[in-house]
Short mmCIF file of C-alpha atoms and ligand atoms in Angstrom, two decimals:
data_model
loop_
_atom_site.label_atom_id
_atom_site.label_comp_id
_atom_site.label_asym_id
_atom_site.label_seq_id
_atom_site.Cartn_x
_atom_site.Cartn_y
_atom_site.Cartn_z
CA MET A 10 4.91 16.20 -18.69
CA LYS A 11 5.97 13.25 -20.83
CA ASP A 12 4.74 12.01 -24.22
CA SER A 13 4.48 8.48 -22.94
CA TYR A 14 4.53 6.84 -19.51
CA TYR A 15 6.19 3.45 -19.08
CA ILE A 16 4.27 1.38 -16.52
CA VAL A 17 5.53 -2.00 -15.29
CA ALA A 18 2.70 -4.23 -14.04
CA LEU A 19 3.50 -7.17 -11.74
CA PRO A 20 0.37 -9.35 -11.45
CA GLY A 21 2.00 -11.87 -9.05
CA ASP A 22 0.12 -14.71 -7.37
CA GLY A 23 -3.39 -15.73 -6.34
CA ILE A 24 -5.98 -13.03 -6.93
CA GLY A 25 -3.21 -10.58 -7.96
CA PRO A 26 -3.62 -11.13 -11.73
CA GLU A 27 -7.43 -10.82 -11.77
CA VAL A 28 -7.63 -7.67 -9.65
CA LEU A 29 -4.77 -6.08 -11.56
CA THR A 30 -6.53 -6.82 -14.87
CA GLN A 31 -9.31 -4.51 -13.63
CA GLY A 32 -6.79 -1.91 -12.46
CA LEU A 33 -5.14 -1.90 -15.88
CA ARG A 34 -8.52 -1.72 -17.57
CA ILE A 35 -9.09 1.57 -15.76
CA LEU A 36 -5.60 2.76 -16.66
CA ARG A 37 -6.28 2.03 -20.34
CA THR A 38 -9.63 3.84 -20.14
CA VAL A 39 -7.87 6.87 -18.64
CA GLY A 40 -5.36 6.72 -21.51
CA GLU A 41 -8.18 6.70 -24.03
CA LEU A 42 -10.31 9.42 -22.39
CA SER A 43 -7.45 11.79 -21.60
CA ALA A 44 -5.32 11.02 -24.68
CA ILE A 45 -2.36 9.94 -22.54
CA ASN A 46 -0.04 7.28 -23.87
CA PHE A 47 0.70 4.53 -21.32
CA ARG A 48 3.16 1.83 -22.36
CA ILE A 49 2.19 -1.05 -20.07
CA GLU A 50 4.50 -4.05 -19.69
CA GLU A 51 3.33 -7.02 -17.63
CA ILE A 52 6.02 -9.13 -15.97
CA PRO A 53 5.23 -12.47 -14.33
CA CYS A 54 6.61 -12.92 -10.82
CA GLY A 55 5.77 -14.11 -7.31
CA GLY A 56 5.87 -17.40 -5.45
CA HIS A 57 4.38 -19.47 -8.30
CA TYR A 58 6.95 -18.14 -10.74
CA TYR A 59 9.79 -18.98 -8.39
CA PHE A 60 8.29 -22.40 -7.77
CA GLU A 61 8.24 -23.16 -11.48
CA HIS A 62 11.41 -21.46 -12.66
CA GLU A 63 13.66 -21.23 -9.59
CA ILE A 64 14.27 -17.61 -10.39
CA GLU A 65 12.33 -14.61 -9.12
CA TRP A 66 11.20 -13.31 -12.46
CA PRO A 67 12.53 -13.28 -16.02
CA GLU A 68 16.09 -12.01 -16.47
CA GLY A 69 16.18 -8.21 -16.77
CA SER A 70 12.93 -7.60 -14.88
CA PHE A 71 14.51 -5.57 -12.09
CA GLU A 72 16.13 -3.30 -14.70
CA LYS A 73 12.69 -2.80 -16.24
CA CYS A 74 11.29 -1.80 -12.84
CA GLN A 75 14.19 0.63 -12.54
CA ALA A 76 13.44 2.12 -15.95
CA ALA A 77 9.68 2.37 -15.38
CA ASP A 78 7.96 5.66 -14.61
CA ALA A 79 5.89 3.71 -12.07
CA ILE A 80 5.20 0.13 -11.04
CA VAL A 81 1.88 -1.42 -10.10
CA LEU A 82 1.70 -4.74 -8.28
CA GLY A 83 -1.14 -7.24 -7.79
CA ALA A 84 -0.18 -9.50 -4.86
CA VAL A 85 2.44 -12.10 -4.01
CA GLY A 86 2.30 -15.33 -2.00
CA HIS A 87 1.72 -18.80 -3.47
CA GLU A 88 -0.04 -21.77 -1.89
CA VAL A 89 -0.33 -25.42 -2.80
CA ASP A 90 -2.83 -27.55 -0.86
CA GLY A 91 -3.38 -24.78 1.66
CA LYS A 92 0.32 -24.38 2.47
CA THR A 93 2.45 -21.42 1.54
CA VAL A 94 5.19 -22.68 -0.74
CA PHE A 95 8.15 -20.95 -2.20
CA THR A 96 10.37 -23.60 -3.66
CA LYS A 97 10.32 -27.15 -4.87
CA PRO A 98 11.26 -29.78 -2.27
CA GLY A 99 15.03 -30.06 -1.95
CA LYS A 100 15.65 -26.62 -3.49
CA PRO A 101 15.72 -24.25 -0.55
CA TYR A 102 15.47 -20.56 -1.24
CA PRO A 103 18.70 -18.78 -0.30
CA GLU A 104 16.92 -16.28 1.95
CA PRO A 105 13.81 -18.11 3.19
CA GLN A 106 12.19 -15.07 4.76
CA LEU A 107 12.17 -13.28 1.41
CA ALA A 108 11.08 -16.26 -0.65
CA GLY A 109 8.14 -15.52 -2.88
CA PHE A 110 7.89 -11.99 -1.50
CA ALA A 111 11.13 -10.88 -3.03
CA GLN A 112 9.65 -8.56 -5.63
CA VAL A 113 7.85 -6.61 -2.97
CA ILE A 114 10.66 -6.47 -0.47
CA LEU A 115 13.54 -6.16 -2.93
CA ASN A 116 11.83 -3.49 -4.98
CA ARG A 117 11.07 -1.56 -1.81
CA GLN A 118 14.68 -1.81 -0.70
CA LYS A 119 16.64 -1.72 -3.96
CA LEU A 120 14.58 1.05 -5.52
CA ASP A 121 14.79 2.87 -2.19
CA LEU A 122 11.02 3.26 -1.85
CA TYR A 123 11.40 4.53 1.67
CA ALA A 124 7.87 5.69 2.48
CA ASN A 125 4.95 3.30 2.37
CA VAL A 126 1.95 5.58 2.12
CA ARG A 127 -1.34 3.97 3.16
CA PRO A 128 -4.50 6.05 3.25
CA VAL A 129 -7.15 5.02 5.77
CA LYS A 130 -10.23 6.62 4.29
CA LEU A 131 -13.83 5.55 4.71
CA TYR A 132 -15.95 6.34 1.65
CA ARG A 133 -19.63 7.12 1.96
CA GLY A 134 -21.94 4.10 1.87
CA VAL A 135 -19.26 1.54 2.73
CA LYS A 136 -20.26 -1.16 5.17
CA HIS A 137 -17.85 -3.07 7.38
CA LYS A 138 -17.96 -6.70 8.16
CA ILE A 139 -18.39 -6.98 11.94
CA HIS A 140 -19.73 -10.10 13.66
CA GLY A 141 -20.10 -11.61 10.21
CA GLU A 142 -22.63 -8.91 9.31
CA LEU A 143 -22.32 -5.91 7.05
CA LYS A 144 -23.11 -2.66 8.81
CA GLN A 145 -21.82 0.85 8.86
CA VAL A 146 -20.06 1.30 12.17
CA TRP A 147 -17.78 4.28 11.66
CA ASP A 148 -18.82 7.62 10.14
CA ALA A 149 -17.53 8.49 6.69
CA GLY A 150 -15.57 11.72 7.03
CA LYS A 151 -14.37 10.72 10.49
CA VAL A 152 -12.02 8.08 9.16
CA ASP A 153 -9.56 9.94 7.00
CA TYR A 154 -5.87 9.74 7.83
CA PHE A 155 -2.62 8.38 6.41
CA VAL A 156 -0.35 5.70 7.78
CA ILE A 157 3.24 6.35 6.67
CA ARG A 158 5.27 3.23 7.17
CA GLU A 159 9.07 3.18 7.03
CA ASN A 160 9.69 0.77 4.19
CA THR A 161 13.32 -0.32 4.04
CA GLU A 162 14.53 -1.55 7.43
CA ASP A 163 13.35 -2.49 10.97
CA ALA A 164 12.67 -6.27 11.05
CA TYR A 165 12.48 -6.42 7.24
CA THR A 166 16.17 -6.54 6.36
CA GLY A 167 16.19 -10.29 5.77
CA GLU A 168 18.93 -10.87 8.36
CA THR A 169 18.60 -13.73 10.80
CA ASN A 170 21.41 -14.97 12.97
CA PRO A 171 21.22 -18.53 14.24
CA ILE A 172 21.77 -19.08 17.97
CA PRO A 173 22.03 -22.50 19.59
CA ASP A 174 18.35 -22.79 20.38
CA GLY A 175 16.81 -20.48 17.81
CA ARG A 176 17.31 -17.43 15.68
CA ILE A 177 17.68 -13.72 16.20
CA THR A 178 16.24 -11.27 13.69
CA PRO A 179 17.65 -7.83 14.39
CA ILE A 180 15.55 -4.68 14.36
CA ARG A 181 17.63 -2.15 12.48
CA ILE A 182 16.69 1.51 12.62
CA THR A 183 19.06 4.11 11.20
CA ARG A 184 19.04 7.89 11.35
CA ARG A 185 19.10 8.25 7.57
CA ALA A 186 16.00 6.10 6.96
CA THR A 187 14.13 7.59 9.91
CA VAL A 188 14.83 11.22 9.03
CA ARG A 189 13.52 10.89 5.50
CA VAL A 190 10.36 8.97 6.41
CA VAL A 191 9.37 11.30 9.26
CA ARG A 192 10.08 14.27 6.97
CA TYR A 193 7.74 12.70 4.42
CA ALA A 194 5.04 12.42 7.10
CA PHE A 195 5.50 16.01 8.33
CA ASN A 196 5.39 17.38 4.77
CA LEU A 197 2.21 15.42 4.09
CA ALA A 198 0.54 16.90 7.20
CA ARG A 199 1.41 20.38 5.92
CA ARG A 200 0.09 19.62 2.43
CA ARG A 201 -3.14 18.16 3.79
CA ASN A 202 -3.56 21.18 6.02
CA LYS A 203 -6.26 19.47 8.10
CA GLN A 204 -5.30 18.89 11.72
CA ARG A 205 -1.61 19.64 11.02
CA LYS A 206 -0.70 16.80 13.37
CA VAL A 207 1.65 13.83 13.07
CA THR A 208 1.46 10.87 15.45
CA CYS A 209 4.56 8.72 15.97
CA VAL A 210 3.53 5.11 16.67
CA ASP A 211 6.12 2.69 18.00
CA LYS A 212 7.02 0.37 20.86
CA SER A 213 9.63 2.67 22.33
CA ASN A 214 8.74 1.74 25.90
CA ILE A 215 10.43 -1.60 25.29
CA ILE A 216 12.40 -1.63 22.01
CA GLY A 217 15.57 0.47 22.01
CA ALA A 218 15.59 0.87 18.24
CA HIS A 219 12.06 2.28 18.40
CA ARG A 220 13.17 4.72 21.09
CA PHE A 221 15.70 5.98 18.57
CA PHE A 222 12.97 6.29 15.91
CA ARG A 223 10.92 8.42 18.31
CA GLU A 224 13.90 10.62 19.23
CA VAL A 225 14.63 11.34 15.58
CA PHE A 226 10.92 12.05 14.99
CA ARG A 227 10.92 14.58 17.85
CA GLU A 228 14.16 16.17 16.73
CA VAL A 229 13.14 16.63 13.09
CA GLY A 230 9.62 17.70 14.05
CA THR A 231 10.61 20.39 16.53
CA ARG A 232 13.49 21.70 14.42
CA GLU A 233 11.99 21.71 10.93
CA PHE A 234 8.22 21.72 11.46
CA PRO A 235 7.45 23.98 14.44
CA ASP A 236 4.04 24.77 12.92
CA LEU A 237 2.85 21.14 13.33
CA LYS A 238 1.60 19.25 16.38
CA LEU A 239 3.62 16.23 17.46
CA ASP A 240 1.72 13.35 18.99
CA TYR A 241 2.93 9.99 20.35
CA ALA A 242 1.43 6.54 20.91
CA TYR A 243 2.62 3.05 21.76
CA VAL A 244 1.47 0.63 19.14
CA ASP A 245 -0.63 -1.60 21.40
CA ALA A 246 -2.67 1.30 22.76
CA PHE A 247 -2.81 2.86 19.30
CA CYS A 248 -4.53 -0.25 17.94
CA GLN A 249 -7.54 0.32 20.16
CA TRP A 250 -7.62 4.09 19.69
CA GLN A 251 -7.59 3.77 15.93
CA ILE A 252 -10.77 1.70 16.20
CA ARG A 253 -12.38 3.85 18.90
CA ASN A 254 -11.30 7.33 17.81
CA PRO A 255 -10.14 7.30 14.20
CA GLU A 256 -11.02 11.00 13.91
CA TRP A 257 -8.09 11.85 16.21
CA TYR A 258 -5.58 11.00 13.48
CA ASP A 259 -4.27 13.02 10.56
CA VAL A 260 -0.87 11.57 9.61
CA VAL A 261 0.63 8.62 11.48
CA VAL A 262 4.23 7.46 11.07
CA GLY A 263 6.00 4.38 12.40
CA PRO A 264 8.70 1.77 11.89
CA ASN A 265 8.16 -0.88 9.22
CA LEU A 266 6.53 -3.71 11.20
CA VAL A 267 4.39 -1.35 13.27
CA GLY A 268 3.20 0.29 10.02
CA ASP A 269 2.41 -3.11 8.52
CA ILE A 270 0.14 -4.03 11.41
CA ILE A 271 -1.62 -0.72 12.00
CA SER A 272 -2.41 -0.28 8.31
CA ASP A 273 -4.33 -3.58 8.21
CA ASN A 274 -6.03 -2.71 11.49
CA GLY A 275 -6.98 0.70 10.10
CA ALA A 276 -8.40 -0.95 6.98
CA THR A 277 -11.07 -2.55 9.18
CA THR A 278 -12.53 0.91 9.82
CA ALA A 279 -12.51 1.75 6.11
CA GLY A 280 -14.38 -1.21 4.67
CA GLY A 281 -11.71 -3.87 4.91
CA LEU A 282 -8.72 -5.00 2.91
CA GLY A 283 -10.71 -5.05 -0.32
CA LEU A 284 -10.40 -1.27 -0.42
CA ALA A 285 -7.00 -0.67 1.16
CA VAL A 286 -4.10 0.59 -0.95
CA GLY A 287 -0.48 1.50 -0.52
CA GLY A 288 2.06 3.53 -2.44
CA ASN A 289 5.73 2.64 -1.98
CA ILE A 290 7.35 5.98 -2.63
CA GLY A 291 10.97 7.00 -3.10
CA ASP A 292 12.61 10.07 -4.58
CA GLU A 293 13.17 8.42 -7.98
CA HIS A 294 10.76 5.48 -8.17
CA ALA A 295 7.37 4.36 -6.91
CA MET A 296 5.35 1.15 -6.74
CA PHE A 297 1.63 0.97 -5.98
CA GLU A 298 -0.26 -2.04 -4.66
CA PRO A 299 -3.44 -3.21 -3.00
CA ILE A 300 -2.40 -4.20 0.53
CA HIS A 301 -4.52 -7.36 0.64
CA GLY A 302 -2.57 -10.53 0.05
CA SER A 303 -2.86 -13.05 -2.75
CA ALA A 304 -5.87 -14.77 -1.07
CA PRO A 305 -5.20 -18.12 -2.80
CA LYS A 306 -8.57 -19.60 -1.82
CA HIS A 307 -10.37 -16.96 -3.90
CA ALA A 308 -7.98 -17.07 -6.85
CA GLY A 309 -9.33 -17.63 -10.36
CA LYS A 310 -12.99 -17.26 -9.27
CA ASP A 311 -13.57 -13.71 -10.54
CA LYS A 312 -14.78 -12.97 -7.03
CA ALA A 313 -12.19 -10.75 -5.34
CA ASN A 314 -12.70 -7.03 -4.87
CA PRO A 315 -10.78 -5.14 -7.58
CA LEU A 316 -11.31 -1.72 -5.97
CA ALA A 317 -8.01 -1.75 -4.05
CA ALA A 318 -6.17 -2.47 -7.32
CA ILE A 319 -8.16 0.28 -9.07
CA LEU A 320 -7.41 2.72 -6.25
CA SER A 321 -3.72 1.74 -6.53
CA VAL A 322 -3.83 2.86 -10.15
CA GLN A 323 -5.59 6.02 -8.97
CA MET A 324 -2.80 6.72 -6.47
CA MET A 325 -0.22 6.06 -9.17
CA LEU A 326 -1.88 8.59 -11.51
CA ASP A 327 -1.86 11.18 -8.76
CA TRP A 328 1.82 10.57 -7.98
CA LEU A 329 2.81 10.65 -11.66
CA GLY A 330 0.84 13.89 -12.10
CA THR A 331 2.85 15.61 -9.37
CA ARG A 332 6.17 14.08 -10.35
CA TYR A 333 5.92 15.02 -14.02
CA ASP A 334 3.88 18.14 -13.50
CA ASP A 335 1.16 16.73 -15.74
CA GLU A 336 -2.25 18.17 -14.92
CA ARG A 337 -3.96 15.56 -17.15
CA LEU A 338 -2.84 12.83 -14.77
CA THR A 339 -3.82 14.70 -11.62
CA GLN A 340 -7.28 15.29 -13.03
CA ALA A 341 -7.58 11.69 -14.19
CA ALA A 342 -6.77 10.56 -10.64
CA GLU A 343 -9.57 12.74 -9.30
CA ARG A 344 -12.01 11.29 -11.84
CA VAL A 345 -11.07 7.69 -11.05
CA GLU A 346 -11.64 8.38 -7.36
CA ALA A 347 -14.99 9.98 -8.16
CA ALA A 348 -15.97 6.93 -10.24
CA VAL A 349 -15.16 4.64 -7.31
CA GLU A 350 -16.95 6.92 -4.83
CA ARG A 351 -20.05 6.89 -6.99
CA LEU A 352 -20.02 3.10 -7.18
CA LEU A 353 -19.65 2.78 -3.41
CA SER A 354 -22.37 5.27 -2.56
CA GLU A 355 -24.81 3.62 -5.00
CA GLY A 356 -24.04 0.36 -3.22
CA LYS A 357 -25.23 -1.97 -6.00
CA THR A 358 -22.38 -3.36 -8.07
CA LEU A 359 -20.02 -4.54 -5.37
CA THR A 360 -18.15 -7.72 -4.49
CA TYR A 361 -19.16 -10.09 -1.68
CA ASP A 362 -17.01 -8.43 0.96
CA LEU A 363 -18.97 -5.17 0.70
CA ILE A 364 -22.45 -6.43 -0.11
CA GLY A 365 -22.67 -10.09 0.97
CA GLU A 366 -22.54 -13.29 -1.07
CA GLU A 367 -26.14 -13.19 -2.28
CA LYS A 368 -26.04 -9.82 -3.97
CA ALA A 369 -22.38 -9.99 -4.95
CA SER A 370 -21.14 -8.94 -8.36
CA ARG A 371 -18.06 -10.46 -9.96
CA CYS A 372 -14.64 -8.86 -9.86
CA SER A 373 -14.84 -8.12 -13.60
CA GLU A 374 -18.35 -6.62 -13.24
CA VAL A 375 -17.13 -4.21 -10.60
CA GLY A 376 -14.25 -3.22 -12.90
CA GLY A 377 -16.79 -2.73 -15.69
CA ALA A 378 -19.01 -0.56 -13.51
CA VAL A 379 -16.08 1.69 -12.52
CA GLU A 380 -15.17 1.99 -16.20
CA GLU A 381 -18.74 2.99 -17.03
CA ASN A 382 -18.79 5.63 -14.26
CA LEU A 383 -15.48 6.96 -15.49
CA ARG A 384 -16.78 7.31 -19.05
CA MET A 385 -19.83 9.12 -17.69
CA ILE A 386 -17.68 11.52 -15.66
CA GLY A 387 -15.56 12.07 -18.80
C1 IPM B 1 2.26 -5.73 3.04
C2 IPM B 1 2.45 -7.22 3.14
C3 IPM B 1 3.93 -7.55 3.01
C4 IPM B 1 4.65 -6.91 4.17
C5 IPM B 1 4.21 -9.06 2.91
C6 IPM B 1 3.49 -9.68 1.74
C7 IPM B 1 5.69 -9.36 2.84
O1 IPM B 1 1.90 -7.71 4.31
O2 IPM B 1 2.60 -5.16 2.00
O3 IPM B 1 1.80 -5.12 3.99
O4 IPM B 1 4.72 -7.47 5.26
O5 IPM B 1 5.16 -5.82 3.98
MN1 MN B 2 0.83 -6.19 5.47
#
């Protein structure tokens, strides 16, 4: 337990700042209700910041992230006239594939946030947008699993090698990174104590590096976790099973790019990206974020769904509670989740993505309603 928790908030681009404002509102309410002192420091960053200043973020920002007890991020990705831009004309970014996304990728890699933990959980009352209509397709309670995405390597290392007629981006998969992420997944399946099953999702029928990932998964699983079931799927087939049979899954683990894709796909079955969150977790640091992008076309309209940002704060509270053995934080996380669950099951104060344009509430109204529920719960 600590007297004060230092939280770095990175609002970023597009809808990032407005959804994070609602997330931080909930964090401040938790501080007030549970008498916990949060020292929150907001740091500007993202594509727009780079575009204007030709530097990722103010000098010393990475050191602040390093010193923080936890980091919470809005979204990154900047557009001008419908085109993603990173730099001013004539000023190319040194590593184009990281441009504008650097805070996300560099923090994940430099802070060694090796497990990207993405719950796929359908709350009661949530409707999905299918055929442009809002209906409930999947059963709440039957969609409840975790995607654990390796977060530091695979195709995300920023390396590209030019060849005469193109470029090669290597897929790097090492034993060290694989062992620790699969261990994280196995330990989570034990802690959850539900199906006690971990599914390895990859493209090992064709990609050699993925075959290695799967071998390490099997080795660690059979040696260290004989009490758990090991399950395997190729990513293409997995994409249809996760829609058809989400109840099969408990904990799913895969290489970085596979995890990126299947977590968005899974979000479809849990009400869409407006509700999907991710924790980037390492042994020393952690960063929490909604997994939707910066959605530039909705930016500044007070329209976007703040629930993913609020649930990111919720996940952060839970992680901090375990890390610092602070029961106040663990309980606060439970109450924030209950406040969100209540809002969703009442089905009234929700943004357009969950209730349709006509009945839609504003982003700030949804934040306000969660705050009210939280005060009621205590
Ligand atoms: C995510 C995002 C990022 C990723 C982008 C913004 C670089 O899609 O967090 O899933 O690919 O990891
Ligand atoms: Mn993604």
